[in-house]
Coordinates of C-alpha atoms in Angstrom, one line a residue:
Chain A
X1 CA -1.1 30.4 -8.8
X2 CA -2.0 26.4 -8.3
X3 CA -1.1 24.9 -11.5
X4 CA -0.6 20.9 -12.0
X5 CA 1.0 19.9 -15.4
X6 CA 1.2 16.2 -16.9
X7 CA 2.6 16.9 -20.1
X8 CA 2.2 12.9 -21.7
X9 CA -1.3 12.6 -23.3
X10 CA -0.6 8.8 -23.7
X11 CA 1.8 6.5 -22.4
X12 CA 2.8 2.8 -23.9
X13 CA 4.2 0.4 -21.7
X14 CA 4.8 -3.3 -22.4
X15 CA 3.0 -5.7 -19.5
X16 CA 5.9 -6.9 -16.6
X17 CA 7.6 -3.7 -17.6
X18 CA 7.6 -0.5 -15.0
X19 CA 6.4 2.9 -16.3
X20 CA 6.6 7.2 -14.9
X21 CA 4.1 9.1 -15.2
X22 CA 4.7 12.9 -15.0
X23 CA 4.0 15.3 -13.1
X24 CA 4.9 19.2 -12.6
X25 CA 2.9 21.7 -10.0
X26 CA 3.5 25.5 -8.9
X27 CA 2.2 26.6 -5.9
X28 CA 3.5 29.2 -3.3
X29 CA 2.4 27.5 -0.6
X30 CA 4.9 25.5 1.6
X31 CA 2.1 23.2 2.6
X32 CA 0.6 21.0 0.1
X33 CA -0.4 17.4 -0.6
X34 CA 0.0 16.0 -4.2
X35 CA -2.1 13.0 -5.2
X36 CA -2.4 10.4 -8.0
X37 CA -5.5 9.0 -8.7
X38 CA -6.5 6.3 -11.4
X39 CA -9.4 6.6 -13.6
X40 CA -10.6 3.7 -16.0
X41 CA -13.1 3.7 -18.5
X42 CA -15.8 3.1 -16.2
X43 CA -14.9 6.7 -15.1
X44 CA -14.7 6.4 -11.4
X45 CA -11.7 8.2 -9.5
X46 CA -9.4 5.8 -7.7
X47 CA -7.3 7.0 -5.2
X48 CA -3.6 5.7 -5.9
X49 CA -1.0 7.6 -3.4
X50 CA -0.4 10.8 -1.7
X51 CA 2.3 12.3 -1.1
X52 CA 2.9 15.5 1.9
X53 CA 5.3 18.4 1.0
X54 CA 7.0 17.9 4.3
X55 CA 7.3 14.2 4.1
X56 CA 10.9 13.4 4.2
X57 CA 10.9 10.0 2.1
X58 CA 9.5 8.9 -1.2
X59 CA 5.4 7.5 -0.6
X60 CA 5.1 4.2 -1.6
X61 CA 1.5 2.1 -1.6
X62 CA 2.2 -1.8 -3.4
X63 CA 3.2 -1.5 -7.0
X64 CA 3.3 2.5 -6.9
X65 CA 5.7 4.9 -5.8
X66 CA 5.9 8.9 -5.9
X67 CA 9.3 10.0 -7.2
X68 CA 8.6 13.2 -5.1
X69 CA 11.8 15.9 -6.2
X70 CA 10.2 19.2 -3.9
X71 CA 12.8 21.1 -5.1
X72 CA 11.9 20.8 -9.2
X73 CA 8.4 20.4 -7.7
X74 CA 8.1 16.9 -10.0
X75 CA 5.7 14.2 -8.5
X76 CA 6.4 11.2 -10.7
X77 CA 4.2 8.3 -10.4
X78 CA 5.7 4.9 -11.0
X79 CA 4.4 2.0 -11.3
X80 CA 5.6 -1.1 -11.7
X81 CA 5.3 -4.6 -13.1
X82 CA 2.7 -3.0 -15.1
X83 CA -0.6 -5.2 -15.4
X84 CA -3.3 -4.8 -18.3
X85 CA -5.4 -3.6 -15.7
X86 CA -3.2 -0.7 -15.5
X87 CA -4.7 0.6 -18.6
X88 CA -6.3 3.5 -18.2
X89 CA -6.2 7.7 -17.2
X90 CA -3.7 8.7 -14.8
X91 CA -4.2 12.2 -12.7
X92 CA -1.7 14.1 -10.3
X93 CA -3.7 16.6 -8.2
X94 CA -2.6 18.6 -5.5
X95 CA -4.4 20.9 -2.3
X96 CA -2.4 23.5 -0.7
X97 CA -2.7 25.8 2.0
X98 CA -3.3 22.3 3.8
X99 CA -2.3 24.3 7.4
X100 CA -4.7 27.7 6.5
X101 CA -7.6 25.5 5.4
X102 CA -7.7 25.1 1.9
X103 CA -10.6 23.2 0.2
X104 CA -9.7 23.5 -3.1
X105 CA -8.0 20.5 -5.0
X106 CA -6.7 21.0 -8.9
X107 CA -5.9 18.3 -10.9
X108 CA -3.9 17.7 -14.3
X109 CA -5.0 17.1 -17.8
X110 CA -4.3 13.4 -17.4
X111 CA -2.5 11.1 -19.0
X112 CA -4.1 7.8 -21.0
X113 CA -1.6 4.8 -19.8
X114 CA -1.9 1.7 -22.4
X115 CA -0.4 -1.6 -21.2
X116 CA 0.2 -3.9 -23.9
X117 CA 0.2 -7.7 -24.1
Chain B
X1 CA -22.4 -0.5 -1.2
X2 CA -20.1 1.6 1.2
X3 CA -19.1 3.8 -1.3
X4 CA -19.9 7.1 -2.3
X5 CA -23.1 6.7 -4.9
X6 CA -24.6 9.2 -7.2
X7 CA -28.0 9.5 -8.9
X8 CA -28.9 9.4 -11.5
X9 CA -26.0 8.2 -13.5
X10 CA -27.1 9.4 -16.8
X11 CA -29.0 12.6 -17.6
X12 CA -30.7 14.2 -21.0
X13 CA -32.0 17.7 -20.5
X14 CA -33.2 20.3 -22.8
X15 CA -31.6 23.4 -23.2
X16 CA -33.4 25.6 -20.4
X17 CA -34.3 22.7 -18.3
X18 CA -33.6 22.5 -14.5
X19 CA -31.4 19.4 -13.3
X20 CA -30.4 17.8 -9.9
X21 CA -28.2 16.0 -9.0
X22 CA -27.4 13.9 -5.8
X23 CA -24.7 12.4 -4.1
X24 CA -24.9 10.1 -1.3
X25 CA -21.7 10.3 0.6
X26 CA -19.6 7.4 2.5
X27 CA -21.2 7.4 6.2
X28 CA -19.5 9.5 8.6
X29 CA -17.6 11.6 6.1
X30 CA -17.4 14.9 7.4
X31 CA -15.8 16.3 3.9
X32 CA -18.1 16.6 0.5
X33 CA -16.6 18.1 -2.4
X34 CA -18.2 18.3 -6.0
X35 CA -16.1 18.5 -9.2
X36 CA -17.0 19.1 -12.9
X37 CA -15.3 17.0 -15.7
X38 CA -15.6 17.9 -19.5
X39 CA -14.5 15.2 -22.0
X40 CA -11.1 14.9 -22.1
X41 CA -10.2 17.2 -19.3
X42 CA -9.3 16.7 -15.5
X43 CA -11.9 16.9 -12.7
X44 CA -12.3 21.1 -12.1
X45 CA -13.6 21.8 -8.4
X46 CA -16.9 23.4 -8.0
X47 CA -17.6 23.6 -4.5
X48 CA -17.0 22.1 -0.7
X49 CA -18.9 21.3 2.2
X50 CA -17.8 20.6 5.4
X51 CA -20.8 18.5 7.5
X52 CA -24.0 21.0 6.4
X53 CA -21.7 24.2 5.6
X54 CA -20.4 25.1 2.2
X55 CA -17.0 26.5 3.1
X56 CA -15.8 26.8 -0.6
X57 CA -17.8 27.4 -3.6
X58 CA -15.5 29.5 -5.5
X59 CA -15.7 27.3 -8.2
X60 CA -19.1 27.3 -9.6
X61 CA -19.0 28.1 -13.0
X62 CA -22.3 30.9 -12.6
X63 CA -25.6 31.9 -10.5
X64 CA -27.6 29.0 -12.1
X65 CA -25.2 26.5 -10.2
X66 CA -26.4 26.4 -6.6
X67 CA -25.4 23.0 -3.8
X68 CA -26.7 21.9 -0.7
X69 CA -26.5 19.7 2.0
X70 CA -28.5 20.6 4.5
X71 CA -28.3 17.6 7.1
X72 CA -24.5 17.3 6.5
X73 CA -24.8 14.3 4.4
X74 CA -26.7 13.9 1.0
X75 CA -25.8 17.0 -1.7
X76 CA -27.5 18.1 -3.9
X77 CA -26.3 19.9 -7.1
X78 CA -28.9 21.9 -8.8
X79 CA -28.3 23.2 -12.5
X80 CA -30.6 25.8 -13.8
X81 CA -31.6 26.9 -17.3
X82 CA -29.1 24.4 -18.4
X83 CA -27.2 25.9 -21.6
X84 CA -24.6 23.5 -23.7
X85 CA -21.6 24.4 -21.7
X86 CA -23.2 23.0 -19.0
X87 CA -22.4 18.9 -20.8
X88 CA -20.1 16.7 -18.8
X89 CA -19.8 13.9 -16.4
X90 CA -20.0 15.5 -12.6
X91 CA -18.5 13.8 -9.7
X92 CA -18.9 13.7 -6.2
X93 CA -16.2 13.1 -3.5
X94 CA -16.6 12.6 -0.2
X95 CA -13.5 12.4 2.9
X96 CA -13.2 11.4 6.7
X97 CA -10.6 14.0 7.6
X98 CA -7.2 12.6 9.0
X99 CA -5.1 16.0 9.7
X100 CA -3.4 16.8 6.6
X101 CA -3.8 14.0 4.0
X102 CA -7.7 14.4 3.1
X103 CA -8.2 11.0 0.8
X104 CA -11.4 11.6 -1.2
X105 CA -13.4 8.6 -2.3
X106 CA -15.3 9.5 -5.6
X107 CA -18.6 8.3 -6.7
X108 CA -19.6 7.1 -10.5
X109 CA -20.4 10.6 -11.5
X110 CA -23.5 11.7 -13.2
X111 CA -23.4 12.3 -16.8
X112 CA -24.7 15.2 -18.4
X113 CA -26.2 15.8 -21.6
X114 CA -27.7 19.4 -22.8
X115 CA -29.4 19.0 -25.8

């Protein structure tokens, strides 16, 4: 079954410094897409990086990259030169059966990034 | 705005009350997908459209939720007989297909409060 695991509640990270955010999944599928979105107290989703099972190098978009291990099935999301702005609720997500039509995205828990001064 | 915009942004219902909600996607996106969040929690999928067709809806929680979209642009979630459980922010998403990596663009979400 789908299944996307962040397993840091919170994160601290001191400003200038880069942080990694977690990320686990379990699918069957050999197709999928993983996804990191941002969401900050305002509570809209903000769509960070993506990331295709069959891509062959590591996505990058700015100050974030996807540590992308396929066969630990670890997404990472790093980010550095962290910013205050940065503070706020991090989510991996993933959709599979991208090549049969799936719909269906799942996300993680979350985790609460803080970015001190 | 050309993003994807939701109304209302707040909502107070009574236990037993019928609520809508609508969601006003980007123009031109083929792909509209609701999601419910409770407090605390990641976004859970409810349902997907694709133009006026709901292709997915295996994830409304029960009968009283129903969606619709029947010009292939604004959805509407419909709630009935609200209970408790029903309380938390829902979102809207809304994606111009490109092949395999779907980017959805989420609205504010509408907050909802069963009293």
């Amino acid at each position: 079954a789908q299944k996307i695991t962040q397993t840091q509640p919170g994160m601290f990270v001191q400003e200038k410094e880069a942080v990694t955010l977690d990320c686990t999944y379990d699918t069957s599928d050999p197709s999928y897409g993983l996804f990191w979105y941002k969401q900050p107290s305002s509570g809209e989703m903000i769509f960070l990086i993506y990331q295709g099972s069959y891509d062959q190098q590591n996505a990058t978009e700015g100050r974030y990259s996807l540590n992308f291990q396929k066969a630990r099935k670890s997404a990472n999301l790093v980010i550095s030169a962290s910013q205050l702005g940065d503070s706020a609720m991090y989510f991996c997500a993933m959709r599979d059966d991208l090549y049969t039509g799936g719909f269906k995205t799942i996300f993680g828990a979350g985790t609460r990034l803080f970015v001190k001064a | 705005g050309a993003g994807v915009s939701q109304s209302p942004r707040y909502k107070v219902a009574k236990r037993g009350q019928d609520v809508a909600l609508r969601c006003d996607p980007i123009s031109g996106h083929v792909s509209l997908f609701w999601y419910q969040q409770a407090l605390g929690q990641g976004p859970e999928f409810l349902t997907y459209f694709q133009n006026e067709a709901q292709l997915d809806k295996s994830g409304l929680p029960s009968d009283r939720f129903f969606a619709e979209r029947p010009e292939g642009s604004v959805s509407t979630l419909k709630i009935q007989r609200t209970q408790q459980e029903d309380s938390a922010v829902y979102l809207c998403a809304s994606s111009l297909v490109r092949g395999i990596q779907e980017t959805q663009y989420f609205g504010p979400g509408t907050r909802l409060l069963v009293l």
